Short mmCIF file of C-alpha atoms in Angstrom, two decimals:
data_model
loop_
_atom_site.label_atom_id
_atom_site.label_comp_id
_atom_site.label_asym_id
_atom_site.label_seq_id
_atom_site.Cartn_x
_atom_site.Cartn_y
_atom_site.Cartn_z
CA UNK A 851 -22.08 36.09 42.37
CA UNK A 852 -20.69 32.97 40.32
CA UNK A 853 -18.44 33.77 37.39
CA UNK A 854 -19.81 30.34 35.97
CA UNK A 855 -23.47 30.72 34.53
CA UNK A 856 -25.47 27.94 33.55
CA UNK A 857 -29.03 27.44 32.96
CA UNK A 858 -31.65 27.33 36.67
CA UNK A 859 -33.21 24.50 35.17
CA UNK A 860 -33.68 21.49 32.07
CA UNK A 861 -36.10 19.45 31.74
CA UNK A 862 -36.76 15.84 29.75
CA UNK A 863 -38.66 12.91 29.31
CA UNK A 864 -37.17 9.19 30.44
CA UNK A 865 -34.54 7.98 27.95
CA UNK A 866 -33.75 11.60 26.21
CA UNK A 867 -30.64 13.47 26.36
CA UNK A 868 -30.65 16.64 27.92
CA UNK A 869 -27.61 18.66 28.42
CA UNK A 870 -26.81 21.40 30.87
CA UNK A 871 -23.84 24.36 29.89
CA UNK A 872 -22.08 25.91 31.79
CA UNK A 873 -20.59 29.47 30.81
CA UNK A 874 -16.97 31.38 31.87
CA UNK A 875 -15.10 33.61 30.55
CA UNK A 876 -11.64 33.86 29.33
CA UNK A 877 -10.47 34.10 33.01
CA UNK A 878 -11.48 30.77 34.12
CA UNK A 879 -12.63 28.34 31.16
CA UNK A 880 -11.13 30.34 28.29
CA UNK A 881 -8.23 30.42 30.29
CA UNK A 882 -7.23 26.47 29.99
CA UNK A 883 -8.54 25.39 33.19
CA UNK A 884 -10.46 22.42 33.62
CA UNK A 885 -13.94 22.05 33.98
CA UNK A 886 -15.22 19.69 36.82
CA UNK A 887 -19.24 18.58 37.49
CA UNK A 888 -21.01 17.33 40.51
CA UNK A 889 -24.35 15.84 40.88
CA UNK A 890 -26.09 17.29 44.55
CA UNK A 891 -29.15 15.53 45.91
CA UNK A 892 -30.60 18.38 47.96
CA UNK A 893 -29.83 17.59 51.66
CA UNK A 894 -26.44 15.33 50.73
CA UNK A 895 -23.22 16.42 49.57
CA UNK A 896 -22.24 17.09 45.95
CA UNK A 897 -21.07 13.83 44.42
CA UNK A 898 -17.81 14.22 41.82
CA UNK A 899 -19.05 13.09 38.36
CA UNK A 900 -17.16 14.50 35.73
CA UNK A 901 -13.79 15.41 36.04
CA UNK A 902 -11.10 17.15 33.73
CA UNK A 903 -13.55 18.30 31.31
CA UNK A 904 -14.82 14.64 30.13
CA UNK A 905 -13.57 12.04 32.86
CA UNK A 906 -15.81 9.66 35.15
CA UNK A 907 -14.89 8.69 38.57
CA UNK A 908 -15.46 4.72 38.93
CA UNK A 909 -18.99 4.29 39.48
CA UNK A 910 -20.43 6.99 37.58
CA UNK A 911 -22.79 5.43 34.40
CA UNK A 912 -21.26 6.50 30.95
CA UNK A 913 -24.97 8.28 30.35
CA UNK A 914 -22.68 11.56 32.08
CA UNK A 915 -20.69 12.88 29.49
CA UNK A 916 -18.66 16.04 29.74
CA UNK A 917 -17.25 18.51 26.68
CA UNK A 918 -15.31 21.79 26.67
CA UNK A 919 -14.91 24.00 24.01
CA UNK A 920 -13.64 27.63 23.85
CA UNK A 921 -15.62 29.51 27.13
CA UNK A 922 -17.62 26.99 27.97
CA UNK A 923 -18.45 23.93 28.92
CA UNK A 924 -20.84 20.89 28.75
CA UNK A 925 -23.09 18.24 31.47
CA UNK A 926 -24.50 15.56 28.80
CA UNK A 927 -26.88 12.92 30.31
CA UNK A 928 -28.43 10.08 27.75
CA UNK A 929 -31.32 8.26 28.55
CA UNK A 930 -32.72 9.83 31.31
CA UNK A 931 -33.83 7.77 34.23
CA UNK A 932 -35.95 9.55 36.75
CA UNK A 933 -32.97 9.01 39.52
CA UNK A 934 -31.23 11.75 37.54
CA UNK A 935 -33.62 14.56 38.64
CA UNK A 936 -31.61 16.84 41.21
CA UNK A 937 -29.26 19.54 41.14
CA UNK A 938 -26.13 20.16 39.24
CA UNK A 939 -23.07 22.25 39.38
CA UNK A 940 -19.79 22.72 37.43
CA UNK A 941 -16.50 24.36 38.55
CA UNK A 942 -13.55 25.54 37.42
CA UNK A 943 -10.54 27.88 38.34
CA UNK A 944 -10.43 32.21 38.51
CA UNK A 945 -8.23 34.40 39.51
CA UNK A 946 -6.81 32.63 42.53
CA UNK A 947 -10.08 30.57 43.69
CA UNK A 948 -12.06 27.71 42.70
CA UNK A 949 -15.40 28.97 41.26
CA UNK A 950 -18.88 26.90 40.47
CA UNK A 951 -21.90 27.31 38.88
CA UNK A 952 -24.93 28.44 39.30
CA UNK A 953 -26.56 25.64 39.56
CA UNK A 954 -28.96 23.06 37.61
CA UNK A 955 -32.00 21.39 38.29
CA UNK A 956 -32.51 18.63 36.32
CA UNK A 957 -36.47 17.68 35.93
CA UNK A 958 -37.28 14.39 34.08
CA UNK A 959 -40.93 14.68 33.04
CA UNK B 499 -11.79 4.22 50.93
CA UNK B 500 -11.76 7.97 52.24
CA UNK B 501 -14.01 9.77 54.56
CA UNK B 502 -14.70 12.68 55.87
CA UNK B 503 -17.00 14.03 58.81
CA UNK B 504 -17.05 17.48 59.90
CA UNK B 505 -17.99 18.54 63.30
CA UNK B 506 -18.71 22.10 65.52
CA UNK B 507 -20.99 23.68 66.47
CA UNK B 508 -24.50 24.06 65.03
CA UNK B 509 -25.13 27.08 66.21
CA UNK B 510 -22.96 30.29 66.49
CA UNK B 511 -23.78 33.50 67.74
CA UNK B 512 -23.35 36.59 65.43
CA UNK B 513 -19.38 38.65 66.07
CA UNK B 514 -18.70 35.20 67.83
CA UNK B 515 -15.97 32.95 66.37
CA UNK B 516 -17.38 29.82 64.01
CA UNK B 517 -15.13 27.27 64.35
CA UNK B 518 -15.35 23.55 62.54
CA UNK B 519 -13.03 20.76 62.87
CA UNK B 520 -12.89 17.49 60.00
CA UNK B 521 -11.63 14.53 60.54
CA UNK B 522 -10.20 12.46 57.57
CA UNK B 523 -10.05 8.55 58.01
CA UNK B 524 -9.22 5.60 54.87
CA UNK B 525 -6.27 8.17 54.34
CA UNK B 526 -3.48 10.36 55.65
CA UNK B 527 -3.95 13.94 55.67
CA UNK B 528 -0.05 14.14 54.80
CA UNK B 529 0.02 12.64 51.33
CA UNK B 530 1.43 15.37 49.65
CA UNK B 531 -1.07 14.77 46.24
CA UNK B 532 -4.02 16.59 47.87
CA UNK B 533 -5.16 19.96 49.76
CA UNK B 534 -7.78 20.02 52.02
CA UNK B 535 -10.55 22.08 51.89
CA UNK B 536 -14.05 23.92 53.09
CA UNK B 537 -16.85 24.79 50.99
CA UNK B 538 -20.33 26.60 52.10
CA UNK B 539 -23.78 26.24 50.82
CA UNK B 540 -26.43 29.35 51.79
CA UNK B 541 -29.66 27.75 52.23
CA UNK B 542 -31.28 27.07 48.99
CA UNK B 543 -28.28 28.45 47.48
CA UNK B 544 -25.23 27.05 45.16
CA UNK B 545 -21.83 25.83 46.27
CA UNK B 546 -19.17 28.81 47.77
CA UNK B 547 -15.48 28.01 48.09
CA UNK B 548 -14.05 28.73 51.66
CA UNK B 549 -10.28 27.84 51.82
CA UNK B 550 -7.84 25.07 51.22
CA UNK B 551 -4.76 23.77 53.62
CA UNK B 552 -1.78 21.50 52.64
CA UNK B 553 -0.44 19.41 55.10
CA UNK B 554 2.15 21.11 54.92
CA UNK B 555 0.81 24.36 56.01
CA UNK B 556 0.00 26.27 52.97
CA UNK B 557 -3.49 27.67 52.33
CA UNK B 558 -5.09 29.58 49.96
CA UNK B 559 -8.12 31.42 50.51
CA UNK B 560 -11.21 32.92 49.27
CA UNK B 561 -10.78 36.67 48.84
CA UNK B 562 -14.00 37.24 49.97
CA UNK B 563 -13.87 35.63 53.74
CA UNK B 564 -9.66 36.13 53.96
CA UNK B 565 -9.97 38.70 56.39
CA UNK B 566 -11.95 36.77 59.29
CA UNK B 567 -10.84 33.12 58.14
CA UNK B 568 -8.16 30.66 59.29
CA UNK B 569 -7.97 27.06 58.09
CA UNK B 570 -5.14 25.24 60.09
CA UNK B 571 -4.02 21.22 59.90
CA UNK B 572 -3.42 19.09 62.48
CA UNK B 573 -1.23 15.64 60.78
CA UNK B 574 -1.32 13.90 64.27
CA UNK B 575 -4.78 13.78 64.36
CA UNK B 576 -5.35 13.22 60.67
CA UNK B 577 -8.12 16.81 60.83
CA UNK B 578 -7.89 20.03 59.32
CA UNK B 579 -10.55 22.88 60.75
CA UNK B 580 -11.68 25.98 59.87
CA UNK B 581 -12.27 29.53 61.77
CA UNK B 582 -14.30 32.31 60.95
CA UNK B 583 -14.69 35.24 62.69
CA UNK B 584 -17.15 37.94 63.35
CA UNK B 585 -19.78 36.05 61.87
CA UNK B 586 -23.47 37.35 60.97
CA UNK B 587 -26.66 35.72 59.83
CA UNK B 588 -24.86 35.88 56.16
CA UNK B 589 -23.02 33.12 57.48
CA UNK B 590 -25.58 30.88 57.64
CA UNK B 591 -24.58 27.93 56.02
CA UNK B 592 -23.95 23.97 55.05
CA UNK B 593 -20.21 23.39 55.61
CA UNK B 594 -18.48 20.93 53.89
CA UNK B 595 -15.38 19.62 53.83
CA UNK B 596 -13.35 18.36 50.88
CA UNK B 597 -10.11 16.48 49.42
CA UNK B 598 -9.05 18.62 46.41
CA UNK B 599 -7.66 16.40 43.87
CA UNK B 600 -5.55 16.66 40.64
CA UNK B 601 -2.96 18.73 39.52
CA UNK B 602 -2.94 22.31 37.53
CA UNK B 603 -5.01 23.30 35.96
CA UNK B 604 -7.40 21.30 36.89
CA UNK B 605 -7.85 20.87 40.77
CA UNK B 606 -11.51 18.80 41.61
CA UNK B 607 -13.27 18.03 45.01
CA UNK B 608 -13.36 14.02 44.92
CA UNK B 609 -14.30 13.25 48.76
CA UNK B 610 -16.69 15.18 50.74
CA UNK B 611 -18.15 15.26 53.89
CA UNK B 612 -21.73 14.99 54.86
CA UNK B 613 -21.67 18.95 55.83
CA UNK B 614 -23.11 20.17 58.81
CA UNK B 615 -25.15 23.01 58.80
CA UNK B 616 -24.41 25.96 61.03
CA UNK B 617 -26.54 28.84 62.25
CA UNK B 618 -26.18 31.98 62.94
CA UNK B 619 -28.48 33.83 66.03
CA UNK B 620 -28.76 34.83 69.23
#
């Protein structure tokens, strides 16, 4: 069972912003440590695309934005292109372990 | 540019040993920025943190699996692997390996490998 909740699924039309969140607790997010997201293409391996709450890897399009605030935490993509619908997962630090998300599927309509 | 490629195994019988080997290359396994690590995904299922190894030796592991799990490193050959033990058909699993990146407190996964999936039957 995750300790990092976020929403099974979002949905949007091409060029809207959607934005996926991605709750802790004050053991994990609350607790200072950084929130990380990865974008999963079902039958690949997760790909790194935020990092440290609101940083992109080279290569990753500035439509990915990341935010943090108190508990919680924040996947913002702008102008959604349909090469955006897959899964997505944050994670963070608990207790001794690295935790992620539930998991998101993005669906652009 | 680093890579990693895990390999094992696909299948595993269940109280046998799992056992997965992943070999780094574009890198050394010894710079002293990074840990090396495993992560699972249950079929349809989200991502599970396994382990993590330092080249130096020092792991850290999930709580969950520490009982039946060893994650050793091998610098000569540039591959870390992992063993778990007594496994059932809750083993089931993608396995990935990973470079974990940064520094406290924030530690991220930056390089993966393609997984390999490994199942569990007689």
């Amino acid at each position: 069972q995750s300790v990092l909740t976020q929403p099974p699924s979002v949905s949007g039309a091409p060029g809207q912003r959607v934005t996926i969140s991605c709750t802790g607790s004050s053991s994990n997010i609350g607790a200072g440590y950084d929130v990380h997201w990865y974008q999963q293409v079902p039958g690949t391996a997760p790909k790194l695309l935020i990092y440290a709450n609101r940083n992109r890897p080279s290569g990753v399009p500035d439509r990915f934005s990341g935010s943090k605030s108190g508990t919680s935490a924040s996947l913002a993509i702008t102008g959604l292109q349909a090469e955006d619908e897959t899964d997505y997962y944050c994670q963070s630090y608990d207790s001794s372990l690295e935790v992620f998300g539930t998991g998101t599927k993005v669906t652009v309509l | 540019q680093v890579q990693l490629q895990e390999s094992g195994p696909g299948l595993v019988k269940p109280s046998q040993t799992l056992s997965l080997t992943c070999t780094v290359s574009g890198g050394s396994i010894s710079s002293g920025y990074y840990y090396w690590s495993w992560i699972r995904q249950h079929p349809g299922k989200g991502l599970e943190w396994i382990g993590n190894i330092h080249y130096s030796g020092t792991s850290f592991y999930n709580p969950s699996l520490k009982s039946r799990l060893t994650i050793s490193v091998d610098t000569s050959k540039n591959q870390f692997s992992l063993k778990l033990s007594s496994v059932t058909a809750a083993d089931t699993a993608v396995y990935y390996c990973a470079r974990k990146s940064g520094s406290y407190p924030s530690y991220y996964f930056d390089y993966w490998g393609q997984g390999t999936l490994v199942t569990v039957s007689s």
